[in-house]
Amino acid sequence: TLLVLLIMVGSVSAAGVASNYTTDNPLRMHYGETKTVELNLQNMVGEEDVTVEVVLKQGSEIVSLAQTRYTAAAGTSDTMIPLTINVPDNYEKQTQAIEVEIKTVTSDQGGTVSLGRGWTVNFDVVLSQAEEEQTSSSNVMIWLIIGLIVLVLVIILVLKRRK
């Protein structure tokens, strides 16, 4: 049993995935907008590179992946997994749940591929209308206020000169 324990300790890997967005900290976007969100694949502990397979479990209507397989070298924390989020102008939902499953991939000597550890990243995309530029009526109101201020200043100057 001691030998098995030593073998297990020698194969410890502490890879992980970090995201700026969570279910408590959703991504906020507007209809018609496109953003790229990066998941950070880290492999800081251990001496072996980690290869992962990325699968979109939920949200594939608006999320796409450039590729599905990424490798993080041992001792690194800078491998990025980009998710491109493209929300159509006519998208019908106000909130879209995103679920990304990331599993390690190992290659056996026999040539078969098996999956190992895994992580799931969940976050929501909260959608709203883009803030529209000021309308012409609000511009007219601003010019009226500026005109009134100028008129009041002119009247004050005329009254001071008469005295």
Coordinates of N, CA and C in Angstrom, one line a residue:
T1 N 0.8 -1.2 0.0 CA 0.0 0.0 0.0 C 0.9 1.3 0.0
L2 N 2.0 1.2 0.6 CA 2.9 2.4 0.6 C 3.4 2.7 -0.8
L3 N 3.7 1.6 -1.5 CA 4.1 1.8 -2.9 C 3.0 2.5 -3.8
V4 N 1.8 2.1 -3.6 CA 0.7 2.6 -4.3 C 0.5 4.1 -3.9
L5 N 0.6 4.4 -2.7 CA 0.5 5.8 -2.2 C 1.6 6.6 -2.8
L6 N 2.8 6.2 -2.8 CA 3.9 6.9 -3.4 C 3.7 7.1 -4.9
I7 N 3.2 6.2 -5.6 CA 3.0 6.3 -7.0 C 1.9 7.4 -7.3
M8 N 0.8 7.3 -6.4 CA -0.3 8.3 -6.6 C 0.3 9.7 -6.3
V9 N 1.1 9.9 -5.3 CA 1.6 11.2 -4.9 C 2.5 11.7 -6.1
G10 N 3.2 10.9 -6.7 CA 4.1 11.3 -7.8 C 3.4 11.7 -9.0
S11 N 2.1 11.3 -9.2 CA 1.3 11.7 -10.3 C 0.3 12.8 -10.1
V12 N 0.5 13.5 -9.0 CA -0.4 14.6 -8.6 C -0.3 15.7 -9.6
S13 N -1.4 16.2 -10.1 CA -1.4 17.3 -11.0 C -2.5 18.3 -10.4
A14 N -2.2 19.6 -10.5 CA -3.1 20.6 -9.9 C -3.5 21.5 -11.0
A15 N -3.9 21.0 -12.2 CA -4.4 21.9 -13.2 C -5.8 22.4 -12.8
G16 N -6.1 23.5 -13.4 CA -7.4 24.1 -13.1 C -7.8 25.1 -14.1
V17 N -9.0 25.6 -14.1 CA -9.6 26.6 -15.0 C -10.2 27.7 -14.2
A18 N -9.8 28.9 -14.6 CA -10.3 30.1 -14.0 C -11.1 31.0 -15.0
S19 N -12.1 31.7 -14.5 CA -13.0 32.5 -15.4 C -13.3 33.8 -14.6
N20 N -13.4 34.9 -15.4 CA -13.7 36.2 -14.8 C -15.2 36.2 -14.5
Y21 N -16.0 35.3 -15.1 CA -17.5 35.4 -15.0 C -17.9 34.1 -14.3
T22 N -18.9 34.3 -13.4 CA -19.5 33.2 -12.7 C -21.1 33.4 -12.7
T23 N -21.8 32.5 -12.0 CA -23.2 32.7 -11.9 C -23.5 33.9 -11.0
D24 N -22.6 34.3 -10.1 CA -22.8 35.5 -9.3 C -22.3 36.7 -9.9
N25 N -21.4 36.6 -10.9 CA -20.8 37.7 -11.7 C -21.1 37.5 -13.2
P26 N -22.3 37.8 -13.7 CA -22.6 37.5 -15.1 C -21.9 38.4 -16.0
L27 N -21.8 38.0 -17.3 CA -21.3 38.8 -18.4 C -22.5 39.7 -18.9
R28 N -22.3 41.0 -19.0 CA -23.4 41.8 -19.4 C -23.0 42.3 -20.9
M29 N -24.0 42.1 -21.7 CA -23.8 42.4 -23.1 C -25.1 43.0 -23.7
H30 N -25.0 43.6 -24.9 CA -26.1 44.2 -25.6 C -26.5 43.3 -26.8
Y31 N -27.7 43.4 -27.2 CA -28.1 42.7 -28.4 C -27.3 43.2 -29.6
G32 N -26.8 42.3 -30.5 CA -26.0 42.7 -31.6 C -24.5 42.9 -31.3
E33 N -24.1 42.6 -30.1 CA -22.7 42.7 -29.7 C -22.0 41.4 -29.7
T34 N -20.7 41.5 -30.0 CA -19.8 40.3 -30.0 C -18.7 40.6 -29.0
K35 N -18.4 39.6 -28.1 CA -17.2 39.7 -27.2 C -16.5 38.4 -27.2
T36 N -15.2 38.5 -26.8 CA -14.4 37.3 -26.6 C -14.1 37.2 -25.1
V37 N -14.5 36.1 -24.5 CA -14.2 35.8 -23.1 C -13.2 34.7 -23.0
E38 N -12.2 34.9 -22.2 CA -11.1 33.9 -22.1 C -11.2 33.1 -20.8
L39 N -11.2 31.8 -20.9 CA -11.0 31.0 -19.7 C -9.5 30.7 -19.6
N40 N -9.0 30.7 -18.4 CA -7.6 30.6 -18.1 C -7.3 29.1 -17.6
L41 N -6.6 28.4 -18.5 CA -6.2 27.0 -18.1 C -4.8 27.1 -17.5
Q42 N -4.8 26.6 -16.2 CA -3.5 26.6 -15.4 C -3.0 25.3 -15.1
N43 N -1.7 25.1 -15.1 CA -1.0 23.8 -14.8 C 0.2 24.1 -14.0
M44 N 0.0 24.6 -12.8 CA 1.2 25.1 -12.0 C 1.9 24.0 -11.2
V45 N 1.2 22.9 -10.9 CA 1.9 21.9 -10.1 C 2.0 20.6 -10.9
G46 N 3.1 20.0 -10.8 CA 3.4 18.8 -11.5 C 4.4 19.0 -12.6
E47 N 4.8 17.9 -13.2 CA 5.8 18.0 -14.3 C 5.4 17.6 -15.6
E48 N 4.1 17.4 -15.8 CA 3.5 16.9 -17.1 C 2.6 18.0 -17.7
D49 N 2.7 18.1 -19.0 CA 1.8 19.0 -19.7 C 0.3 18.4 -19.6
V50 N -0.7 19.2 -19.6 CA -2.0 18.8 -19.6 C -2.8 19.2 -20.8
T51 N -3.4 18.3 -21.5 CA -4.2 18.5 -22.7 C -5.7 18.4 -22.3
V52 N -6.5 19.3 -22.7 CA -7.9 19.3 -22.4 C -8.8 19.4 -23.6
E53 N -9.9 18.8 -23.5 CA -11.0 18.9 -24.5 C -12.1 19.8 -24.0
V54 N -12.5 20.8 -24.8 CA -13.5 21.7 -24.4 C -14.8 21.4 -25.1
V55 N -15.9 21.4 -24.3 CA -17.2 21.1 -24.9 C -18.2 22.1 -24.4
L56 N -19.0 22.7 -25.3 CA -20.0 23.6 -24.9 C -21.3 22.8 -24.6
K57 N -21.7 22.8 -23.3 CA -22.8 22.1 -22.9 C -24.1 22.9 -23.0
Q58 N -24.0 24.2 -22.8 CA -25.2 25.1 -22.8 C -24.7 26.4 -23.4
G59 N -25.6 27.0 -24.2 CA -25.3 28.3 -24.8 C -24.7 28.3 -26.1
S60 N -24.7 27.2 -26.8 CA -24.1 27.1 -28.1 C -24.8 28.0 -29.2
E61 N -26.0 28.5 -28.8 CA -26.7 29.4 -29.8 C -25.9 30.7 -30.0
I62 N -25.1 31.1 -28.9 CA -24.4 32.4 -29.0 C -22.9 32.2 -28.8
V63 N -22.5 31.1 -28.4 CA -21.0 30.9 -28.1 C -20.4 29.9 -29.1
S64 N -19.2 30.3 -29.5 CA -18.4 29.4 -30.4 C -17.0 29.3 -29.9
L65 N -16.4 28.2 -30.3 CA -15.0 27.9 -30.0 C -14.1 27.9 -31.2
A66 N -12.9 28.5 -31.2 CA -12.0 28.4 -32.3 C -11.5 27.0 -32.5
Q67 N -11.2 26.4 -31.4 CA -10.8 25.0 -31.4 C -11.3 24.3 -30.1
T68 N -11.2 23.0 -30.0 CA -11.7 22.3 -28.8 C -10.6 21.6 -28.0
R69 N -9.4 21.7 -28.4 CA -8.3 21.0 -27.7 C -7.2 22.0 -27.4
Y70 N -6.8 22.1 -26.1 CA -5.8 23.0 -25.7 C -4.8 22.2 -24.8
T71 N -3.5 22.7 -24.8 CA -2.5 22.1 -24.0 C -1.8 23.1 -23.2
A72 N -1.7 22.9 -21.8 CA -1.1 23.8 -20.9 C 0.2 23.1 -20.5
A73 N 1.4 23.7 -20.8 CA 2.6 23.2 -20.4 C 2.8 23.2 -18.9
A74 N 3.6 22.2 -18.4 CA 3.8 22.1 -16.9 C 4.4 23.5 -16.4
G75 N 3.9 23.9 -15.2 CA 4.4 25.1 -14.6 C 3.9 26.4 -15.2
T76 N 2.8 26.4 -16.0 CA 2.3 27.6 -16.7 C 0.9 27.9 -16.2
S77 N 0.6 29.2 -16.3 CA -0.8 29.6 -15.9 C -1.3 30.6 -17.0
D78 N -0.8 30.5 -18.2 CA -1.2 31.5 -19.2 C -1.8 30.9 -20.5
T79 N -2.4 29.7 -20.4 CA -3.1 29.1 -21.5 C -4.5 29.6 -21.5
M80 N -4.9 30.3 -22.6 CA -6.2 30.9 -22.7 C -7.1 30.1 -23.6
I81 N -8.3 29.9 -23.2 CA -9.4 29.2 -24.0 C -10.4 30.3 -24.4
P82 N -10.3 30.8 -25.6 CA -11.3 31.9 -26.0 C -12.6 31.4 -26.3
L83 N -13.7 32.0 -25.8 CA -15.1 31.8 -26.1 C -15.6 33.0 -26.9
T84 N -16.0 32.9 -28.1 CA -16.5 34.0 -28.8 C -18.0 34.0 -28.6
I85 N -18.5 35.1 -28.0 CA -20.0 35.3 -27.8 C -20.5 36.3 -28.7
N86 N -21.5 35.9 -29.6 CA -22.1 36.7 -30.6 C -23.6 36.7 -30.4
V87 N -24.1 37.8 -29.9 CA -25.6 37.9 -29.6 C -26.2 38.6 -30.8
P88 N -27.1 37.9 -31.5 CA -27.8 38.5 -32.7 C -28.7 39.7 -32.2
D89 N -29.0 40.6 -33.1 CA -29.9 41.7 -32.8 C -31.3 41.2 -32.3
N90 N -31.7 40.1 -33.0 CA -33.1 39.6 -32.7 C -33.1 38.5 -31.8
Y91 N -32.1 38.3 -30.9 CA -32.1 37.2 -30.0 C -33.2 37.3 -29.0
E92 N -33.9 36.3 -28.7 CA -35.2 36.3 -28.0 C -35.0 36.3 -26.5
K93 N -33.9 35.8 -26.0 CA -33.7 35.7 -24.5 C -33.1 37.0 -23.9
Q94 N -33.4 37.2 -22.6 CA -32.8 38.3 -21.9 C -31.6 37.8 -21.1
T95 N -31.6 36.5 -20.8 CA -30.5 35.9 -20.1 C -30.2 34.5 -20.7
Q96 N -28.9 34.2 -21.0 CA -28.5 33.0 -21.5 C -27.5 32.3 -20.6
A97 N -27.8 31.1 -20.2 CA -26.8 30.4 -19.3 C -25.8 29.8 -20.2
I98 N -24.5 29.9 -19.8 CA -23.4 29.3 -20.5 C -22.8 28.2 -19.6
E99 N -22.6 27.0 -20.2 CA -21.9 26.0 -19.5 C -20.8 25.4 -20.4
V100 N -19.6 25.4 -19.9 CA -18.5 24.8 -20.6 C -17.9 23.7 -19.8
E101 N -17.7 22.6 -20.4 CA -17.1 21.4 -19.8 C -15.7 21.2 -20.3
I102 N -14.7 21.1 -19.4 CA -13.3 21.0 -19.8 C -12.8 19.7 -19.1
K103 N -12.3 18.7 -19.9 CA -11.8 17.5 -19.4 C -10.4 17.2 -19.9
T104 N -9.6 16.7 -19.0 CA -8.3 16.3 -19.5 C -8.3 15.1 -20.4
V105 N -7.4 15.1 -21.4 CA -7.4 14.0 -22.3 C -6.0 13.3 -22.2
T106 N -6.0 12.0 -22.0 CA -4.8 11.3 -21.9 C -4.7 10.2 -23.0
S107 N -3.5 10.0 -23.5 CA -3.3 9.1 -24.6 C -2.7 7.8 -24.0
D108 N -3.4 6.7 -24.1 CA -2.8 5.4 -23.6 C -1.8 4.9 -24.6
Q109 N -1.0 3.9 -24.2 CA 0.0 3.4 -25.0 C -0.7 2.6 -26.2
G110 N -1.9 2.1 -26.0 CA -2.5 1.3 -27.0 C -3.1 2.2 -28.1
G111 N -3.0 3.5 -28.0 CA -3.5 4.4 -29.0 C -4.9 4.9 -28.7
T112 N -5.6 4.4 -27.7 CA -6.9 4.9 -27.4 C -6.8 6.2 -26.6
V113 N -7.8 7.0 -26.6 CA -7.9 8.2 -25.8 C -8.9 8.0 -24.7
S114 N -8.5 8.4 -23.5 CA -9.4 8.4 -22.4 C -9.4 9.7 -21.7
L115 N -10.6 10.0 -21.1 CA -10.7 11.3 -20.4 C -10.4 11.1 -18.9
G116 N -9.8 12.1 -18.3 CA -9.5 12.1 -16.9 C -10.3 13.1 -16.1
R117 N -9.6 14.0 -15.4 CA -10.2 15.0 -14.6 C -11.0 16.0 -15.4
G118 N -11.9 16.7 -14.8 CA -12.7 17.7 -15.5 C -13.1 18.8 -14.7
W119 N -13.5 19.9 -15.3 CA -14.0 21.1 -14.7 C -15.2 21.6 -15.5
T120 N -16.1 22.3 -14.8 CA -17.2 22.9 -15.5 C -17.2 24.4 -15.1
V121 N -17.4 25.2 -16.1 CA -17.4 26.6 -15.9 C -18.9 27.1 -16.3
N122 N -19.5 27.7 -15.4 CA -20.9 28.2 -15.6 C -21.0 29.7 -15.4
F123 N -21.6 30.4 -16.2 CA -21.9 31.8 -16.0 C -23.1 32.2 -16.9
D124 N -23.7 33.3 -16.6 CA -24.8 33.8 -17.4 C -24.4 35.0 -18.2
V125 N -25.0 35.1 -19.4 CA -24.9 36.3 -20.2 C -26.2 37.1 -20.0
V126 N -26.2 38.3 -19.4 CA -27.4 39.1 -19.2 C -27.4 40.1 -20.4
L127 N -28.5 40.1 -21.1 CA -28.6 40.9 -22.3 C -29.6 42.1 -22.1
S128 N -29.2 43.3 -22.7 CA -30.0 44.4 -22.6 C -29.9 45.2 -23.9
Q129 N -30.7 46.2 -24.2 CA -30.7 47.0 -25.3 C -29.5 48.0 -25.2
A130 N -28.8 48.3 -26.2 CA -27.7 49.2 -26.2 C -28.2 50.6 -25.9
E131 N -27.5 51.4 -25.1 CA -27.9 52.7 -24.9 C -27.9 53.5 -26.2
E132 N -29.0 54.0 -26.5 CA -29.1 54.7 -27.8 C -28.5 56.1 -27.6
E133 N -28.0 56.6 -28.7 CA -27.4 58.0 -28.7 C -28.6 58.9 -28.4
Q134 N -28.2 60.1 -28.0 CA -29.2 61.1 -27.6 C -30.1 61.4 -28.8
T135 N -31.3 61.5 -28.5 CA -32.3 61.8 -29.6 C -32.2 63.3 -30.0
S136 N -32.8 63.6 -31.1 CA -32.8 65.0 -31.5 C -33.6 65.9 -30.6
S137 N -34.6 65.3 -29.9 CA -35.4 66.1 -29.0 C -34.6 66.5 -27.8
S138 N -33.7 65.6 -27.3 CA -32.9 66.0 -26.1 C -31.8 67.0 -26.6
N139 N -31.3 66.9 -27.8 CA -30.4 67.9 -28.3 C -31.0 69.3 -28.4
V140 N -32.3 69.3 -28.8 CA -33.0 70.6 -28.9 C -33.1 71.2 -27.5
M141 N -33.4 70.3 -26.5 CA -33.6 70.8 -25.2 C -32.3 71.4 -24.6
I142 N -31.2 70.8 -25.0 CA -29.8 71.3 -24.5 C -29.6 72.6 -25.2
W143 N -29.9 72.8 -26.5 CA -29.7 74.1 -27.1 C -30.6 75.1 -26.6
L144 N -31.8 74.8 -26.2 CA -32.7 75.8 -25.6 C -32.2 76.3 -24.3
I145 N -31.7 75.4 -23.5 CA -31.1 75.8 -22.2 C -29.9 76.7 -22.4
I146 N -29.0 76.3 -23.3 CA -27.8 77.1 -23.6 C -28.3 78.5 -24.1
G147 N -29.3 78.6 -24.9 CA -29.8 79.8 -25.4 C -30.4 80.7 -24.3
L148 N -31.1 80.1 -23.4 CA -31.7 80.8 -22.3 C -30.6 81.4 -21.4
I149 N -29.5 80.6 -21.1 CA -28.4 81.1 -20.3 C -27.7 82.3 -21.0
V150 N -27.5 82.2 -22.3 CA -26.9 83.3 -23.0 C -27.8 84.5 -22.9
L151 N -29.1 84.4 -23.1 CA -30.0 85.5 -23.1 C -30.0 86.1 -21.7
V152 N -30.0 85.3 -20.7 CA -30.0 85.9 -19.3 C -28.7 86.7 -19.1
L153 N -27.6 86.2 -19.6 CA -26.3 86.9 -19.4 C -26.3 88.2 -20.2
V154 N -26.9 88.2 -21.4 CA -27.0 89.5 -22.2 C -27.9 90.5 -21.4
I155 N -29.0 90.1 -20.9 CA -29.9 91.0 -20.2 C -29.2 91.5 -19.0
I156 N -28.4 90.7 -18.2 CA -27.7 91.2 -17.1 C -26.6 92.2 -17.5
L157 N -25.9 92.0 -18.6 CA -24.9 92.9 -19.0 C -25.6 94.3 -19.5
V158 N -26.7 94.2 -20.2 CA -27.4 95.4 -20.6 C -27.8 96.2 -19.4
L159 N -28.4 95.5 -18.4 CA -28.9 96.2 -17.2 C -27.7 96.9 -16.4
K160 N -26.6 96.2 -16.3 CA -25.4 96.8 -15.6 C -24.9 98.0 -16.4
R161 N -24.9 98.1 -17.7 CA -24.4 99.2 -18.5 C -25.3 100.4 -18.3
R162 N -26.6 100.2 -18.1 CA -27.6 101.3 -17.9 C -27.4 102.0 -16.6
K163 N -26.9 101.3 -15.6 CA -26.7 101.9 -14.3 C -25.5 102.6 -14.2

